[in-house]
Short mmCIF file of N, CA and C in Angstrom, two decimals:
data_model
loop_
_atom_site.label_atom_id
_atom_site.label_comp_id
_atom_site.label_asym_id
_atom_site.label_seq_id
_atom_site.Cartn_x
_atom_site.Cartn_y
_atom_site.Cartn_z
N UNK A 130 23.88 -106.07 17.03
CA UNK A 130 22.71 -106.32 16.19
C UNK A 130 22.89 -107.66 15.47
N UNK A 131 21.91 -108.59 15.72
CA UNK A 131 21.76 -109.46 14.98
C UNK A 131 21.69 -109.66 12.95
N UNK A 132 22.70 -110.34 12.50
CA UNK A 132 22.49 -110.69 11.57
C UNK A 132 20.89 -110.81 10.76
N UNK A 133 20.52 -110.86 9.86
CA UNK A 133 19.35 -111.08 9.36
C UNK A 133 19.11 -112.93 9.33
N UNK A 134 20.09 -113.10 8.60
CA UNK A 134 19.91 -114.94 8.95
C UNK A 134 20.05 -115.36 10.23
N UNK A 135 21.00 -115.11 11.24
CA UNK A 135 21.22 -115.64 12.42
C UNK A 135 20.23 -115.32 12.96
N UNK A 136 19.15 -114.16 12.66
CA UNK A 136 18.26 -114.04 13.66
C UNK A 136 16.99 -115.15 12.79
N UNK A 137 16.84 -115.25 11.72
CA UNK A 137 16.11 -116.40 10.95
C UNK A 137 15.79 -117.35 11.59
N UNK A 138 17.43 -118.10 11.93
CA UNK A 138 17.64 -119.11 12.41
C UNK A 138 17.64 -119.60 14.06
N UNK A 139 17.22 -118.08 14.37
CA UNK A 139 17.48 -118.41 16.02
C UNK A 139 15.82 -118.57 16.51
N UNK A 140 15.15 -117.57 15.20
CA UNK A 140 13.77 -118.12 15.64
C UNK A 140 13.00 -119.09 15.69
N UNK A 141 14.10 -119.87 14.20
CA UNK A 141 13.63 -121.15 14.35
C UNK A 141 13.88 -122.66 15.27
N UNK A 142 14.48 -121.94 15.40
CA UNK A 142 15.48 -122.52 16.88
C UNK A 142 14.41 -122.99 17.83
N UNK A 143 13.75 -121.06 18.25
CA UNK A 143 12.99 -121.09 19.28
C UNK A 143 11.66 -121.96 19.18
N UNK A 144 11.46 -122.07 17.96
CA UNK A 144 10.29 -123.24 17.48
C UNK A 144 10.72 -124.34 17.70
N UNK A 145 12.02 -124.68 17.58
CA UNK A 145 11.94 -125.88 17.46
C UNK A 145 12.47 -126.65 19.24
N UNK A 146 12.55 -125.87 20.32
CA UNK A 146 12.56 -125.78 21.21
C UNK A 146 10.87 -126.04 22.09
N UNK A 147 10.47 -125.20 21.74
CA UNK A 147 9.03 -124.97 22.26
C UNK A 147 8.36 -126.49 21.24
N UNK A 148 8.51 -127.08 19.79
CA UNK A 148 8.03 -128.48 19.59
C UNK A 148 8.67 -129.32 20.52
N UNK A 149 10.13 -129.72 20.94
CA UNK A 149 10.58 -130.27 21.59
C UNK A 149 9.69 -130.40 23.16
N UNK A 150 8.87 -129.20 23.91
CA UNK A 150 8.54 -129.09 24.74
C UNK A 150 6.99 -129.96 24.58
N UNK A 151 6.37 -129.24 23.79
CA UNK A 151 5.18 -130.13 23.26
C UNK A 151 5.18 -131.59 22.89
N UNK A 152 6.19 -131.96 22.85
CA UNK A 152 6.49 -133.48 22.24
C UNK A 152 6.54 -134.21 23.26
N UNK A 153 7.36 -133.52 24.25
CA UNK A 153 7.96 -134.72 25.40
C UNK A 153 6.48 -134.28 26.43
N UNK A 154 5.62 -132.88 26.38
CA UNK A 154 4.53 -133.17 27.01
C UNK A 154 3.15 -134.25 27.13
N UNK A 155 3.23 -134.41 25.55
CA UNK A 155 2.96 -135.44 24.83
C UNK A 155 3.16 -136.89 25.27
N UNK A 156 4.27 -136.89 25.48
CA UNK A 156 5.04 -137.90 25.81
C UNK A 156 4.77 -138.56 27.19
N UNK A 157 4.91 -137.28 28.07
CA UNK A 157 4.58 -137.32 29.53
C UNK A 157 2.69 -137.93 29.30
N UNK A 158 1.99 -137.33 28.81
CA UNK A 158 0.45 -137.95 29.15
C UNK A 158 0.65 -139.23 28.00
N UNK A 159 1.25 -139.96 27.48
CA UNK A 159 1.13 -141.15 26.93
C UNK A 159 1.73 -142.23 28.41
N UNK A 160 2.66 -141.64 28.58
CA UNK A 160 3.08 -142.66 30.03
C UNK A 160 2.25 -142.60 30.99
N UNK A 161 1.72 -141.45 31.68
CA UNK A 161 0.61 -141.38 32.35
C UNK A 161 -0.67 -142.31 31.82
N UNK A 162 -0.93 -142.47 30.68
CA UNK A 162 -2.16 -143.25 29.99
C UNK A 162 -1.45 -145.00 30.55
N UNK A 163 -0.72 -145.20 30.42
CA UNK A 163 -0.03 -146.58 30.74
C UNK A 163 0.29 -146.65 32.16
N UNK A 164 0.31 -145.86 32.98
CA UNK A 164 0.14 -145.82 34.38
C UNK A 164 1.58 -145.85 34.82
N UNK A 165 2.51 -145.66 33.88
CA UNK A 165 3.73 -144.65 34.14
C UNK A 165 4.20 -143.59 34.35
N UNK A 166 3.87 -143.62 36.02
CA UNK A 166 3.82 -142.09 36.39
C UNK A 166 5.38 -141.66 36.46
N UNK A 167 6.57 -142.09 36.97
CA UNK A 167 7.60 -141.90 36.83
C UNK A 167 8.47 -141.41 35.23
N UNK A 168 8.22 -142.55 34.35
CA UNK A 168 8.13 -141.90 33.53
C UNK A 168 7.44 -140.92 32.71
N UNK A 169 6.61 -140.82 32.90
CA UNK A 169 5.41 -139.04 32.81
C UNK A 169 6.02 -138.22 33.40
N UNK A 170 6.40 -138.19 34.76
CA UNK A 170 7.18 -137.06 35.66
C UNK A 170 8.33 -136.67 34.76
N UNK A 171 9.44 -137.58 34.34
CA UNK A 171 10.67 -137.42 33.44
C UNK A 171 10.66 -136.99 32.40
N UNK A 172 9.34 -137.28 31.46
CA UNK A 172 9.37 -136.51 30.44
C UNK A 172 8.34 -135.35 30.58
N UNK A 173 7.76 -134.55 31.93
CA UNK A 173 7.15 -133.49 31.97
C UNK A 173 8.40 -132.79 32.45
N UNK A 174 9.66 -133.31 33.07
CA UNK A 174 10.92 -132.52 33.57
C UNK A 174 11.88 -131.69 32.16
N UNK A 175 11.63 -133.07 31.43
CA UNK A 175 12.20 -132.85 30.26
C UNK A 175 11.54 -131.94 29.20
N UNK A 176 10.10 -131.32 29.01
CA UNK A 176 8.62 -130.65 28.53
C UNK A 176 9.95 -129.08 29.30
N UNK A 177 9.52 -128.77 30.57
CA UNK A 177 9.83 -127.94 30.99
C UNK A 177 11.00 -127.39 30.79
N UNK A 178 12.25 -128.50 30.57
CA UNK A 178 13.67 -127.74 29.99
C UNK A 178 14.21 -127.45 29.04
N UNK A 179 13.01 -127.69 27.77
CA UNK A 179 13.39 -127.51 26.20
C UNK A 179 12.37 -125.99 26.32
N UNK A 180 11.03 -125.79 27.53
CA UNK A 180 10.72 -124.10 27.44
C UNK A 180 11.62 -123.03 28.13
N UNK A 181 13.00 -123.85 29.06
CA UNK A 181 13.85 -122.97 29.62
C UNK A 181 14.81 -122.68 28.20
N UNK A 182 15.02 -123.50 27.55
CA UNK A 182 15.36 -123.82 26.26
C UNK A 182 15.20 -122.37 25.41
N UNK A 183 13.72 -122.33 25.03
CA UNK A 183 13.15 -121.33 23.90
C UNK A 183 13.10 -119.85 24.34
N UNK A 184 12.89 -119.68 25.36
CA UNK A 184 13.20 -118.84 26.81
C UNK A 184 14.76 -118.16 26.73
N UNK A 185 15.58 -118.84 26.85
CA UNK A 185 16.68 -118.16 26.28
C UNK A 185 16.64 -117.81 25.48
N UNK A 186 16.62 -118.32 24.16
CA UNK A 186 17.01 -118.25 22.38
C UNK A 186 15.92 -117.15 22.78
N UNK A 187 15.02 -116.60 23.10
CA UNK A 187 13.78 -115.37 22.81
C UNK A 187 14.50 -114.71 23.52
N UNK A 188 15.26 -114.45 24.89
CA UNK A 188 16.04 -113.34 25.61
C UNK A 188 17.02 -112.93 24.72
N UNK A 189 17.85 -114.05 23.97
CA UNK A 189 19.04 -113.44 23.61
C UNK A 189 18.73 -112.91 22.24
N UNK A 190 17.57 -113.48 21.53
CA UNK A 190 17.43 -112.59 20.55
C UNK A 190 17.15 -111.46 20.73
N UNK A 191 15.93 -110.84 21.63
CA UNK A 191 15.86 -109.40 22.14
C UNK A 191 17.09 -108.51 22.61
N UNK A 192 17.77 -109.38 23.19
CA UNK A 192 19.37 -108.55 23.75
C UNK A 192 19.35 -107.98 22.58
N UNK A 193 19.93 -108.80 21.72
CA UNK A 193 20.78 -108.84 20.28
C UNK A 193 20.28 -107.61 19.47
N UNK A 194 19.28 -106.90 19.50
CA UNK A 194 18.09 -106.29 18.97
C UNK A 194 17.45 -107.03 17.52
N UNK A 195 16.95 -108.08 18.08
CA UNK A 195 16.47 -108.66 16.88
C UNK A 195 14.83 -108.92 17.42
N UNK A 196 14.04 -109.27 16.23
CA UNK A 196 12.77 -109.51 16.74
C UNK A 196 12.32 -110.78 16.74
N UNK A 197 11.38 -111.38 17.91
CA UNK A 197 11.28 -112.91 17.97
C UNK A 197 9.65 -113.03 16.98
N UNK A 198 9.80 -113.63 15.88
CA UNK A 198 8.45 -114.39 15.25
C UNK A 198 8.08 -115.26 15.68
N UNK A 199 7.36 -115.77 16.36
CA UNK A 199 7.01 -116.83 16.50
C UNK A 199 5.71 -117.78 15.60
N UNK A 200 5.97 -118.54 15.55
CA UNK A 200 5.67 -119.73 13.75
C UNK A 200 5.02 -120.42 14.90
N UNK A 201 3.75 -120.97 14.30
CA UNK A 201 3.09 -121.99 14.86
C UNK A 201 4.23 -123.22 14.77
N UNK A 202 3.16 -124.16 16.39
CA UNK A 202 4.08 -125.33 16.42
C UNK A 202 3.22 -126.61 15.60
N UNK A 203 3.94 -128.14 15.31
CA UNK A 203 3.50 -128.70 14.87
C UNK A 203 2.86 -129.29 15.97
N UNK A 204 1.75 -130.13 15.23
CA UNK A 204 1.23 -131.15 16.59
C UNK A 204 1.96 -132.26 16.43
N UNK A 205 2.70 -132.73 17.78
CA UNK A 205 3.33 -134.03 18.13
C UNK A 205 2.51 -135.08 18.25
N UNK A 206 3.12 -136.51 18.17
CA UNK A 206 2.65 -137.70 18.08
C UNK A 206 1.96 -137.52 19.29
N UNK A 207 0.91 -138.60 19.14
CA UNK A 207 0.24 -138.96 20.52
C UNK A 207 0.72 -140.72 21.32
N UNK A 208 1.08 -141.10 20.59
CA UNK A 208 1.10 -142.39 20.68
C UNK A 208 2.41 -143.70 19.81
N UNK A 209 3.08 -144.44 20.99
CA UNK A 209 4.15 -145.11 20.65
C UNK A 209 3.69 -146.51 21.19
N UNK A 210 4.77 -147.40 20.76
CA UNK A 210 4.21 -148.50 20.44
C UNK A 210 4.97 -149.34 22.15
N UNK A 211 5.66 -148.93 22.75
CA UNK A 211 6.01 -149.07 23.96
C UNK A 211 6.76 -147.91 24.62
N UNK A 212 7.44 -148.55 25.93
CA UNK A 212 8.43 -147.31 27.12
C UNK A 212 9.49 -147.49 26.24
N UNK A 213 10.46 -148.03 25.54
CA UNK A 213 11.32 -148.11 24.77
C UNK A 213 11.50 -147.35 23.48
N UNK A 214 10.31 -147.87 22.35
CA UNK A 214 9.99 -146.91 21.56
C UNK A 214 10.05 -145.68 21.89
N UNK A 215 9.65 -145.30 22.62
CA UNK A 215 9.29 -143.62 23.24
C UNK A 215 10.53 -143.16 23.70
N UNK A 216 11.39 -143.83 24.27
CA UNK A 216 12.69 -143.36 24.61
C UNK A 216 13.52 -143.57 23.74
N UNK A 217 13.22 -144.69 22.93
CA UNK A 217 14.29 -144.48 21.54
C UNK A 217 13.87 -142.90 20.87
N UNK A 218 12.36 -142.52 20.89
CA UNK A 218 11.99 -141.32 20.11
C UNK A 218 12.49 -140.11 20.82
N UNK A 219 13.12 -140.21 22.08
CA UNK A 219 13.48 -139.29 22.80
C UNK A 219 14.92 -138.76 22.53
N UNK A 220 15.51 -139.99 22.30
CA UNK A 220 17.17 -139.81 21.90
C UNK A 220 17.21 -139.26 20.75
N UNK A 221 16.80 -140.17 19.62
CA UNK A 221 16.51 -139.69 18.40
C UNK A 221 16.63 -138.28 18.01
N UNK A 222 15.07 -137.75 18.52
CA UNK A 222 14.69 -136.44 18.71
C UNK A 222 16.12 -135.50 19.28
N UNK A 223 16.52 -135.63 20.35
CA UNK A 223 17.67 -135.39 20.77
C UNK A 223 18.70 -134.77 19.98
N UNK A 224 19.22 -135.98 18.82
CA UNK A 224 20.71 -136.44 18.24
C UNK A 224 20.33 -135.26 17.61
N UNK A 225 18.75 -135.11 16.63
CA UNK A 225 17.84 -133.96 15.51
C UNK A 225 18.44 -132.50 16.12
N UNK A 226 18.31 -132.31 17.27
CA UNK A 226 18.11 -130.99 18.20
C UNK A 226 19.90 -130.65 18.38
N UNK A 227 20.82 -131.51 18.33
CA UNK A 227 21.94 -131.63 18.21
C UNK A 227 22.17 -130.88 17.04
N UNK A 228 22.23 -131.52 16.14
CA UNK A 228 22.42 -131.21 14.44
C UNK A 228 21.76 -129.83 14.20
N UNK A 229 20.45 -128.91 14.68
CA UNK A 229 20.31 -128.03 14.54
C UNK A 229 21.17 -126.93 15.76
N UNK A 230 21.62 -127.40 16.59
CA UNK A 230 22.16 -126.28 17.36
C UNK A 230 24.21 -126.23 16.54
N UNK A 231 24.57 -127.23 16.01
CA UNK A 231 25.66 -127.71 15.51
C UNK A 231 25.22 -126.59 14.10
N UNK A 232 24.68 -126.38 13.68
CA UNK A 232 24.70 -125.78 12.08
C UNK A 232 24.21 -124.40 12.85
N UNK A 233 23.65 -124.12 13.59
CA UNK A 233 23.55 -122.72 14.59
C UNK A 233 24.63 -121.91 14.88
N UNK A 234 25.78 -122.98 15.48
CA UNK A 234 26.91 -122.72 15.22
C UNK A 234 27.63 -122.20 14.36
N UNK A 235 27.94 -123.23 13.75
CA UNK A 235 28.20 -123.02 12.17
C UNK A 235 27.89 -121.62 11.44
N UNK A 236 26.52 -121.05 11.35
CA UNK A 236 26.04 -120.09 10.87
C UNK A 236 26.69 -119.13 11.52
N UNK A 237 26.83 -119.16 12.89
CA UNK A 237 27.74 -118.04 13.87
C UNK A 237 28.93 -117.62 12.81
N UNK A 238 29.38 -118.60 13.48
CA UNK A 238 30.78 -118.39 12.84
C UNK A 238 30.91 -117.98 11.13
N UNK A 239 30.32 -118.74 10.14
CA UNK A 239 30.06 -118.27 9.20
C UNK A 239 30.13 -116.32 9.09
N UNK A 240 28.94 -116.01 9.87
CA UNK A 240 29.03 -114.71 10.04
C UNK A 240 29.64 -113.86 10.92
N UNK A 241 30.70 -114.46 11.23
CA UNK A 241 31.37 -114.07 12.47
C UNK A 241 30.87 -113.45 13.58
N UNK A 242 29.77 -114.36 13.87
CA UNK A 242 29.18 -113.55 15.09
C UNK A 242 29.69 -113.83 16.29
N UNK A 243 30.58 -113.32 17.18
CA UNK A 243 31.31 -114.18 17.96
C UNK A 243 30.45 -114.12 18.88
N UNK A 244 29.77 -113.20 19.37
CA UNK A 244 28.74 -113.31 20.26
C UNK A 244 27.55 -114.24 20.45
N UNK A 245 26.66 -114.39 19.38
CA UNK A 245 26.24 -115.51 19.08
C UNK A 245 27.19 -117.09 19.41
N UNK A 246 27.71 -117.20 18.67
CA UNK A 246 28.81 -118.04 19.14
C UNK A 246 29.50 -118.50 20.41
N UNK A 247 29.24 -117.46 21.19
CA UNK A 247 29.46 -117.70 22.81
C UNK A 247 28.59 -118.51 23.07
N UNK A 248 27.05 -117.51 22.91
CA UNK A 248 25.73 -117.86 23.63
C UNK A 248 25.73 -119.55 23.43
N UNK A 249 26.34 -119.80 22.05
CA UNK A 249 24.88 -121.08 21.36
C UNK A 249 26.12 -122.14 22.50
N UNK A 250 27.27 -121.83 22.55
CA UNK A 250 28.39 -123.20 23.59
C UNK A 250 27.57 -123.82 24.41
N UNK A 251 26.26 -122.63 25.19
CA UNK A 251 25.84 -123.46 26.47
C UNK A 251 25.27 -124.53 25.77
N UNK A 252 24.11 -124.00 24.89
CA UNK A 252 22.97 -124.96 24.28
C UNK A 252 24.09 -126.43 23.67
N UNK A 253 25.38 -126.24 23.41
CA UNK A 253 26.21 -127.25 22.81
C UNK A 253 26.57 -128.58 24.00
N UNK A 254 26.99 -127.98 25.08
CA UNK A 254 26.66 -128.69 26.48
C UNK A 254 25.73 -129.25 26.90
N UNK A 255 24.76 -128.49 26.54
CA UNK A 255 23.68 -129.07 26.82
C UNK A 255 22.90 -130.33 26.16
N UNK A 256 23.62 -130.24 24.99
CA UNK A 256 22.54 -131.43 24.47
C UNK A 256 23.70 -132.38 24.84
N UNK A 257 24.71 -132.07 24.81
CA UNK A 257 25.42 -133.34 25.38
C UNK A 257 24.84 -134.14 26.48
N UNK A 258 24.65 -133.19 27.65
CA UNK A 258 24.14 -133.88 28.59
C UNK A 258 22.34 -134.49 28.54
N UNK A 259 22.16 -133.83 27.09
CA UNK A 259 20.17 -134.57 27.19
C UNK A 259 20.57 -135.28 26.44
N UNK A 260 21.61 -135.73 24.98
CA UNK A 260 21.46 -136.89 24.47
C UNK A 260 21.78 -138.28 25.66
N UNK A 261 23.14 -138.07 26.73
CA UNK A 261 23.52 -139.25 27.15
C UNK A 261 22.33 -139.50 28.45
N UNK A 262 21.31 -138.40 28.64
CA UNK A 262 20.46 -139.02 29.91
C UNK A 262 19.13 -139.85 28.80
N UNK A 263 18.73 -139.08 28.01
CA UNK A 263 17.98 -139.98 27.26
C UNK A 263 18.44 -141.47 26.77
N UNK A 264 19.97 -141.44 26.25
CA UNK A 264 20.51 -143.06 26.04
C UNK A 264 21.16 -144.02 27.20
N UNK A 265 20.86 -143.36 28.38
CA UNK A 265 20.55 -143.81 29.50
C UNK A 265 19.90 -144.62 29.85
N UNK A 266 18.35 -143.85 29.92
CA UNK A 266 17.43 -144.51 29.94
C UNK A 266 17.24 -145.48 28.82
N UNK A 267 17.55 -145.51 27.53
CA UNK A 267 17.46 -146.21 26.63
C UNK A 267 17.78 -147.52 26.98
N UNK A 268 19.21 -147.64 27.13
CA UNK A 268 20.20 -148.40 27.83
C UNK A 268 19.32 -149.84 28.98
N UNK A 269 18.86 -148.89 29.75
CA UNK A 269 18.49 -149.55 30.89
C UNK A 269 17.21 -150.16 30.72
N UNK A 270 16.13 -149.63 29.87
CA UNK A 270 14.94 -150.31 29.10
C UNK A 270 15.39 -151.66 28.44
N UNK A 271 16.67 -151.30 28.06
CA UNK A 271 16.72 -152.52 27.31
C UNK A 271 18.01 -153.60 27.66
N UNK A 272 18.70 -153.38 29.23
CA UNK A 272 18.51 -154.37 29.99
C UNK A 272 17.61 -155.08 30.53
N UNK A 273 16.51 -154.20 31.05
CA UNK A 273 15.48 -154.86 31.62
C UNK A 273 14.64 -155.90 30.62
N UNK A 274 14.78 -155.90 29.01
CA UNK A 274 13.98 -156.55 28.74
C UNK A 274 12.66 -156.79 29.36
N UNK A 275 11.98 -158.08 29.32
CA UNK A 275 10.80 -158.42 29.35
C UNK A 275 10.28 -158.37 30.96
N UNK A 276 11.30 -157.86 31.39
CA UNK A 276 11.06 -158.17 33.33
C UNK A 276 10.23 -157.05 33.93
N UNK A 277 8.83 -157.39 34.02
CA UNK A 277 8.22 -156.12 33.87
C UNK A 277 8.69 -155.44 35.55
N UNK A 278 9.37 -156.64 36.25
CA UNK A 278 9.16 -155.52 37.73
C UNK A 278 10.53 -154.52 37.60
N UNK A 279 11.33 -154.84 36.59
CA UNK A 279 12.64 -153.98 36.50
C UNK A 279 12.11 -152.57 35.80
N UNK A 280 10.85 -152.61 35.06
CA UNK A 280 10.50 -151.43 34.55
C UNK A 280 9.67 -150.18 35.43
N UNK A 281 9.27 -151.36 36.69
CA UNK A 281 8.24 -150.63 37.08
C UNK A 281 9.55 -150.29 38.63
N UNK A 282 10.50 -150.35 38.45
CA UNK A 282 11.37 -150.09 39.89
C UNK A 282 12.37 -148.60 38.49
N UNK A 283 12.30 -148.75 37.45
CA UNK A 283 13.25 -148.07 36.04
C UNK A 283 12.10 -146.51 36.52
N UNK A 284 10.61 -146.98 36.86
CA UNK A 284 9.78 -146.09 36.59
C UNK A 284 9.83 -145.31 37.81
N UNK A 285 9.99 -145.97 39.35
CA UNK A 285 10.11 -145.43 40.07
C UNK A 285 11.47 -144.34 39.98
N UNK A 286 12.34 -144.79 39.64
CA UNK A 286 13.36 -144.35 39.66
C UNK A 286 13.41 -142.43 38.93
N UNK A 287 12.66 -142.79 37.87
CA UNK A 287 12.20 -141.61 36.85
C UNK A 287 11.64 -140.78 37.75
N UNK A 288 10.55 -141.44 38.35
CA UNK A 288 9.76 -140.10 39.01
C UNK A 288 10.66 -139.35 40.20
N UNK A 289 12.22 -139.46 40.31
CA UNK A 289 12.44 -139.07 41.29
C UNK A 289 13.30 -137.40 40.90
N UNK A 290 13.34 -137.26 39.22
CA UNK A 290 14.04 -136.22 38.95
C UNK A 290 13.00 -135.06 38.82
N UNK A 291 13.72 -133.82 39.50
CA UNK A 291 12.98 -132.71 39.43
C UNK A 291 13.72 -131.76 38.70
N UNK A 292 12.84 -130.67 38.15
CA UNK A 292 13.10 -129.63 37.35
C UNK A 292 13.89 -129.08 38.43
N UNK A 293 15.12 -128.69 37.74
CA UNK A 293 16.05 -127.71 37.92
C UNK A 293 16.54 -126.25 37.32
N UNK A 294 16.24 -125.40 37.54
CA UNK A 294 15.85 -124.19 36.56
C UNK A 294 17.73 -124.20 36.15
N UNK A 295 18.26 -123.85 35.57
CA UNK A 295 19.54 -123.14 35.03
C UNK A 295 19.87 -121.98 36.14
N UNK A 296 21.02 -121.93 36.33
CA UNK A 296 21.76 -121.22 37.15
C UNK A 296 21.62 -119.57 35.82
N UNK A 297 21.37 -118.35 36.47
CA UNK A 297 21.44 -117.33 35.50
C UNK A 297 22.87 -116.86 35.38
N UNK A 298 22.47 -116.53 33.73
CA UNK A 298 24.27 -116.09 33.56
C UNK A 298 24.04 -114.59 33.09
N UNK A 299 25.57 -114.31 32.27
CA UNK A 299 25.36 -113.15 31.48
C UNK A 299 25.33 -113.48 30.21
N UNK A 300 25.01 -114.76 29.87
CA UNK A 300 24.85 -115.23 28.15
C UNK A 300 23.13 -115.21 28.40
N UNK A 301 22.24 -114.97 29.23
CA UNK A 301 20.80 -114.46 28.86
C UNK A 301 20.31 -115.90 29.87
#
């Protein structure tokens, strides 16, 4: 059975998972508006793996016997000031989503939930691997500088990643 706070916090979790999803969907039809379909594809890949995201945190709270609330989401930006900006807002966002799964932790352990504490390791991996693909791309935006055909070969490149669902475990 879930803690009373850990389950607090896992719902908010799941919110803040499902904004993450809305944001980068967001994100995806702002690049599409600029005729960046590659990058639209990357951040609709990225839309889809912060709802595999909330998707868990809602399984494992039910395991747990806890109940999922779900809290309205905020409305995300519509609009950035370039492909850079937007991927700086991506990392950013990221490092944010870090720091709340890091004090998630924290709270585990606090309450010695060791179980909890298992679960949240994946989500800890995980942002590892979405902060360094987002400062990736960061990276490479801003080699390319002003060369617009390096952005539009950066863009092809984007559209080539596909959603990959998560391998199922027994952490949910």
């Amino acid at each position: 059975m879930l803690n009373n706070d850990m389950e607090k916090a896992l719902n908010a979790q799941v919110n803040a998972e499902m904004y993450s999803a809305y944001l980068y969907l967001s994100m995806s039809a702002y690049f599409q508006s600029k005729s960046l379909g590659g990058f639209a594809s990357w951040m609709r890949v990225q839309a889809q793996e912060e709802m595999v995201h909330a998707m868990k945190l809602y399984d494992f709270i039910n395991e747990r016997g806890g109940r999922v609330i779900l809290e309205p989401i905020e409305a995300p930006p519509t609009e950035w000031d370039s492909p850079l900006a937007t991927m700086e807002a991506v990392y950013e966002h990221e490092q944010k989503v870090t720091g709340l799964i890091n004090e998630l932790v924290d709270l585990a352990l606090e309450k010695h939930d060791h179980a909890t504490n298992i679960f949240l390791q994946w989500f800890v991996s995980e942002q590892v691997e979405e902060e360094d693909s987002a400062n990736d791309v960061v990276e490479k935006i801003k080699l390319i500088g002003d060369a617009r055909g390096g952005l539009f070969m950066l863009d092809r490149e984007l559209g080539q990643r596909v959603f990959t669902p998560p391998a199922a475990t027994s952490e949910g």
